Structures are given as C-alpha cells and as structure tokens.
Amino acid sequence: MAEGVMHYTKDGTPYKGATHKMPNGEVHSGATHSPLSAKLFHFEELSTKAKEKAMSYGKGKKKKGK
C-alpha cells in the first residue's frame, strides 16, 4: 500500500492507524482482519457529503490548479 495516502471511514472521518489489504483489493482498518475491521476509502471514493466532512478536518483538500 502506498504510504502517505489518507484513508477515511465511509462518513468522511480521517482514519489514522494500522490498515490491511483484503484479497479483493479493499483496504480495511486494523493490522489484521477482525470482526471490528471496517472498510476504508480514499478521498476520491467518498460521497459528496463525506468529502465535505473530510475537508472540514483540513484533509483531502486539493491544491489549486491540480
């Protein structure tokens, strides 16, 4: 997995912690899979409402001109 790429919960809350990649390519929370693991998302994958929440944390903002 690429280091330095932000991950978010479905509602747009930034996730900071261990992650693991599932066989289907999804990224989930936790170093290994458990019943508490949750699917994580990249900014581009979030809904419009979730992107707004992510941006309210100061993350996910794109630089002008890019």
PDB file of N, CA and C in Angstrom, residues 13-63:
ATOM      1  N   THR A  13     -14.666  10.620   8.037  1.00  0.00           N
ATOM      2  CA  THR A  13     -13.768  10.816   9.174  1.00  0.00           C
ATOM      3  C   THR A  13     -12.383  10.285   8.807  1.00  0.00           C
ATOM      4  N   PRO A  14     -11.344  11.103   8.953  1.00  0.00           N
ATOM      5  CA  PRO A  14      -9.991  10.613   8.649  1.00  0.00           C
ATOM      6  C   PRO A  14      -9.630   9.444   9.558  1.00  0.00           C
ATOM      7  N   TYR A  15      -8.975   8.443   9.002  1.00  0.00           N
ATOM      8  CA  TYR A  15      -8.553   7.276   9.770  1.00  0.00           C
ATOM      9  C   TYR A  15      -7.038   7.288   9.872  1.00  0.00           C
ATOM     10  N   LYS A  16      -6.557   7.211  11.096  1.00  0.00           N
ATOM     11  CA  LYS A  16      -5.120   7.119  11.338  1.00  0.00           C
ATOM     12  C   LYS A  16      -4.906   5.870  12.164  1.00  0.00           C
ATOM     13  N   GLY A  17      -4.242   4.929  11.600  1.00  0.00           N
ATOM     14  CA  GLY A  17      -3.990   3.688  12.303  1.00  0.00           C
ATOM     15  C   GLY A  17      -3.543   2.626  11.323  1.00  0.00           C
ATOM     16  N   ALA A  18      -3.391   1.433  11.845  1.00  0.00           N
ATOM     17  CA  ALA A  18      -2.947   0.315  11.013  1.00  0.00           C
ATOM     18  C   ALA A  18      -4.024  -0.050  10.004  1.00  0.00           C
ATOM     19  N   THR A  19      -3.586  -0.519   8.846  1.00  0.00           N
ATOM     20  CA  THR A  19      -4.502  -0.965   7.797  1.00  0.00           C
ATOM     21  C   THR A  19      -4.004  -2.287   7.218  1.00  0.00           C
ATOM     22  N   HIS A  20      -4.886  -2.973   6.563  1.00  0.00           N
ATOM     23  CA  HIS A  20      -4.512  -4.170   5.819  1.00  0.00           C
ATOM     24  C   HIS A  20      -5.334  -4.217   4.537  1.00  0.00           C
ATOM     25  N   LYS A  21      -4.790  -4.902   3.540  1.00  0.00           N
ATOM     26  CA  LYS A  21      -5.462  -5.004   2.251  1.00  0.00           C
ATOM     27  C   LYS A  21      -6.090  -6.384   2.136  1.00  0.00           C
ATOM     28  N   MET A  22      -7.364  -6.404   1.778  1.00  0.00           N
ATOM     29  CA  MET A  22      -8.101  -7.651   1.608  1.00  0.00           C
ATOM     30  C   MET A  22      -7.768  -8.276   0.254  1.00  0.00           C
ATOM     31  N   PRO A  23      -8.023  -9.577   0.079  1.00  0.00           N
ATOM     32  CA  PRO A  23      -7.745 -10.223  -1.211  1.00  0.00           C
ATOM     33  C   PRO A  23      -8.453  -9.559  -2.395  1.00  0.00           C
ATOM     34  N   ASN A  24      -9.611  -8.918  -2.144  1.00  0.00           N
ATOM     35  CA  ASN A  24     -10.341  -8.256  -3.230  1.00  0.00           C
ATOM     36  C   ASN A  24      -9.839  -6.838  -3.501  1.00  0.00           C
ATOM     37  N   GLY A  25      -8.796  -6.411  -2.782  1.00  0.00           N
ATOM     38  CA  GLY A  25      -8.199  -5.103  -3.009  1.00  0.00           C
ATOM     39  C   GLY A  25      -8.678  -4.003  -2.071  1.00  0.00           C
ATOM     40  N   GLU A  26      -9.723  -4.251  -1.302  1.00  0.00           N
ATOM     41  CA  GLU A  26     -10.222  -3.245  -0.367  1.00  0.00           C
ATOM     42  C   GLU A  26      -9.231  -3.054   0.774  1.00  0.00           C
ATOM     43  N   VAL A  27      -9.170  -1.835   1.288  1.00  0.00           N
ATOM     44  CA  VAL A  27      -8.343  -1.523   2.450  1.00  0.00           C
ATOM     45  C   VAL A  27      -9.268  -1.477   3.662  1.00  0.00           C
ATOM     46  N   HIS A  28      -8.874  -2.167   4.730  1.00  0.00           N
ATOM     47  CA  HIS A  28      -9.669  -2.203   5.954  1.00  0.00           C
ATOM     48  C   HIS A  28      -8.826  -1.740   7.133  1.00  0.00           C
ATOM     49  N   SER A  29      -9.500  -1.327   8.185  1.00  0.00           N
ATOM     50  CA  SER A  29      -8.824  -0.888   9.405  1.00  0.00           C
ATOM     51  C   SER A  29      -8.252  -2.083  10.150  1.00  0.00           C
ATOM     52  N   GLY A  30      -7.185  -1.821  10.902  1.00  0.00           N
ATOM     53  CA  GLY A  30      -6.535  -2.855  11.700  1.00  0.00           C
ATOM     54  C   GLY A  30      -5.403  -3.518  10.947  1.00  0.00           C
ATOM     55  N   ALA A  31      -4.403  -3.954  11.681  1.00  0.00           N
ATOM     56  CA  ALA A  31      -3.238  -4.593  11.065  1.00  0.00           C
ATOM     57  C   ALA A  31      -3.612  -5.930  10.433  1.00  0.00           C
ATOM     58  N   THR A  32      -4.572  -6.629  11.055  1.00  0.00           N
ATOM     59  CA  THR A  32      -5.090  -7.882  10.509  1.00  0.00           C
ATOM     60  C   THR A  32      -6.605  -7.839  10.603  1.00  0.00           C
ATOM     61  N   HIS A  33      -7.250  -8.686   9.843  1.00  0.00           N
ATOM     62  CA  HIS A  33      -8.713  -8.658   9.810  1.00  0.00           C
ATOM     63  C   HIS A  33      -9.303  -9.215  11.100  1.00  0.00           C
ATOM     64  N   SER A  34     -10.345  -8.549  11.561  1.00  0.00           N
ATOM     65  CA  SER A  34     -11.073  -8.990  12.747  1.00  0.00           C
ATOM     66  C   SER A  34     -12.531  -8.560  12.582  1.00  0.00           C
ATOM     67  N   PRO A  35     -13.408  -8.977  13.483  1.00  0.00           N
ATOM     68  CA  PRO A  35     -14.812  -8.535  13.412  1.00  0.00           C
ATOM     69  C   PRO A  35     -14.970  -7.017  13.528  1.00  0.00           C
ATOM     70  N   LEU A  36     -13.974  -6.339  14.063  1.00  0.00           N
ATOM     71  CA  LEU A  36     -14.040  -4.884  14.212  1.00  0.00           C
ATOM     72  C   LEU A  36     -13.480  -4.127  13.009  1.00  0.00           C
ATOM     73  N   SER A  37     -12.890  -4.841  12.057  1.00  0.00           N
ATOM     74  CA  SER A  37     -12.325  -4.187  10.871  1.00  0.00           C
ATOM     75  C   SER A  37     -13.437  -3.519  10.059  1.00  0.00           C
ATOM     76  N   ALA A  38     -13.130  -2.349   9.510  1.00  0.00           N
ATOM     77  CA  ALA A  38     -14.087  -1.609   8.689  1.00  0.00           C
ATOM     78  C   ALA A  38     -13.427  -1.221   7.376  1.00  0.00           C
ATOM     79  N   LYS A  39     -14.211  -1.200   6.319  1.00  0.00           N
ATOM     80  CA  LYS A  39     -13.697  -0.785   5.021  1.00  0.00           C
ATOM     81  C   LYS A  39     -13.310   0.691   5.093  1.00  0.00           C
ATOM     82  N   LEU A  40     -12.167   1.010   4.501  1.00  0.00           N
ATOM     83  CA  LEU A  40     -11.689   2.388   4.438  1.00  0.00           C
ATOM     84  C   LEU A  40     -11.712   2.863   2.987  1.00  0.00           C
ATOM     85  N   PHE A  41     -11.713   4.171   2.812  1.00  0.00           N
ATOM     86  CA  PHE A  41     -11.857   4.767   1.492  1.00  0.00           C
ATOM     87  C   PHE A  41     -10.798   5.823   1.250  1.00  0.00           C
ATOM     88  N   HIS A  42     -10.440   6.033  -0.005  1.00  0.00           N
ATOM     89  CA  HIS A  42      -9.625   7.174  -0.403  1.00  0.00           C
ATOM     90  C   HIS A  42     -10.566   8.348  -0.631  1.00  0.00           C
ATOM     91  N   PHE A  43     -10.049   9.560  -0.567  1.00  0.00           N
ATOM     92  CA  PHE A  43     -10.874  10.757  -0.691  1.00  0.00           C
ATOM     93  C   PHE A  43     -11.765  10.710  -1.929  1.00  0.00           C
ATOM     94  N   GLU A  44     -11.196  10.292  -3.056  1.00  0.00           N
ATOM     95  CA  GLU A  44     -11.933  10.289  -4.319  1.00  0.00           C
ATOM     96  C   GLU A  44     -13.116   9.333  -4.307  1.00  0.00           C
ATOM     97  N   GLU A  45     -13.090   8.353  -3.422  1.00  0.00           N
ATOM     98  CA  GLU A  45     -14.155   7.348  -3.351  1.00  0.00           C
ATOM     99  C   GLU A  45     -15.325   7.774  -2.462  1.00  0.00           C
ATOM    100  N   LEU A  46     -15.162   8.859  -1.719  1.00  0.00           N
ATOM    101  CA  LEU A  46     -16.195   9.296  -0.782  1.00  0.00           C
ATOM    102  C   LEU A  46     -17.364   9.963  -1.499  1.00  0.00           C
ATOM    103  N   SER A  47     -18.535   9.932  -0.849  1.00  0.00           N
ATOM    104  CA  SER A  47     -19.697  10.657  -1.351  1.00  0.00           C
ATOM    105  C   SER A  47     -19.439  12.152  -1.194  1.00  0.00           C
ATOM    106  N   THR A  48     -20.249  12.963  -1.838  1.00  0.00           N
ATOM    107  CA  THR A  48     -20.085  14.414  -1.742  1.00  0.00           C
ATOM    108  C   THR A  48     -20.179  14.877  -0.293  1.00  0.00           C
ATOM    109  N   LYS A  49     -21.137  14.364   0.448  1.00  0.00           N
ATOM    110  CA  LYS A  49     -21.309  14.751   1.856  1.00  0.00           C
ATOM    111  C   LYS A  49     -20.101  14.336   2.688  1.00  0.00           C
ATOM    112  N   ALA A  50     -19.594  13.121   2.440  1.00  0.00           N
ATOM    113  CA  ALA A  50     -18.428  12.639   3.176  1.00  0.00           C
ATOM    114  C   ALA A  50     -17.177  13.447   2.820  1.00  0.00           C
ATOM    115  N   LYS A  51     -17.046  13.863   1.555  1.00  0.00           N
ATOM    116  CA  LYS A  51     -15.915  14.713   1.151  1.00  0.00           C
ATOM    117  C   LYS A  51     -15.956  16.039   1.893  1.00  0.00           C
ATOM    118  N   GLU A  52     -17.141  16.606   2.045  1.00  0.00           N
ATOM    119  CA  GLU A  52     -17.273  17.873   2.780  1.00  0.00           C
ATOM    120  C   GLU A  52     -16.812  17.696   4.224  1.00  0.00           C
ATOM    121  N   LYS A  53     -17.195  16.585   4.846  1.00  0.00           N
ATOM    122  CA  LYS A  53     -16.769  16.319   6.221  1.00  0.00           C
ATOM    123  C   LYS A  53     -15.257  16.148   6.276  1.00  0.00           C
ATOM    124  N   ALA A  54     -14.690  15.389   5.327  1.00  0.00           N
ATOM    125  CA  ALA A  54     -13.240  15.173   5.294  1.00  0.00           C
ATOM    126  C   ALA A  54     -12.507  16.501   5.152  1.00  0.00           C
ATOM    127  N   MET A  55     -13.012  17.362   4.312  1.00  0.00           N
ATOM    128  CA  MET A  55     -12.358  18.655   4.096  1.00  0.00           C
ATOM    129  C   MET A  55     -12.471  19.554   5.328  1.00  0.00           C
ATOM    130  N   SER A  56     -13.513  19.351   6.146  1.00  0.00           N
ATOM    131  CA  SER A  56     -13.652  20.158   7.359  1.00  0.00           C
ATOM    132  C   SER A  56     -12.542  19.853   8.362  1.00  0.00           C
ATOM    133  N   TYR A  57     -11.899  18.687   8.213  1.00  0.00           N
ATOM    134  CA  TYR A  57     -10.764  18.323   9.053  1.00  0.00           C
ATOM    135  C   TYR A  57      -9.465  18.889   8.491  1.00  0.00           C
ATOM    136  N   GLY A  58      -9.548  19.535   7.305  1.00  0.00           N
ATOM    137  CA  GLY A  58      -8.354  20.087   6.681  1.00  0.00           C
ATOM    138  C   GLY A  58      -7.608  19.064   5.860  1.00  0.00           C
ATOM    139  N   LYS A  59      -8.206  17.912   5.629  1.00  0.00           N
ATOM    140  CA  LYS A  59      -7.580  16.851   4.848  1.00  0.00           C
ATOM    141  C   LYS A  59      -8.348  16.688   3.547  1.00  0.00           C
ATOM    142  N   GLY A  60      -7.667  16.154   2.565  1.00  0.00           N
ATOM    143  CA  GLY A  60      -8.326  15.866   1.299  1.00  0.00           C
ATOM    144  C   GLY A  60      -8.437  17.058   0.381  1.00  0.00           C
ATOM    145  N   LYS A  61      -7.995  18.230   0.849  1.00  0.00           N
ATOM    146  CA  LYS A  61      -8.077  19.413   0.013  1.00  0.00           C
ATOM    147  C   LYS A  61      -7.063  19.311  -1.128  1.00  0.00           C
ATOM    148  N   LYS A  62      -7.540  19.597  -2.307  1.00  0.00           N
ATOM    149  CA  LYS A  62      -6.657  19.560  -3.463  1.00  0.00           C
ATOM    150  C   LYS A  62      -6.074  20.953  -3.687  1.00  0.00           C
ATOM    151  N   LYS A  63      -4.822  20.986  -4.100  1.00  0.00           N
ATOM    152  CA  LYS A  63      -4.194  22.263  -4.381  1.00  0.00           C
ATOM    153  C   LYS A  63      -4.785  22.864  -5.639  1.00  0.00           C
TER     154      LYS A  63
END
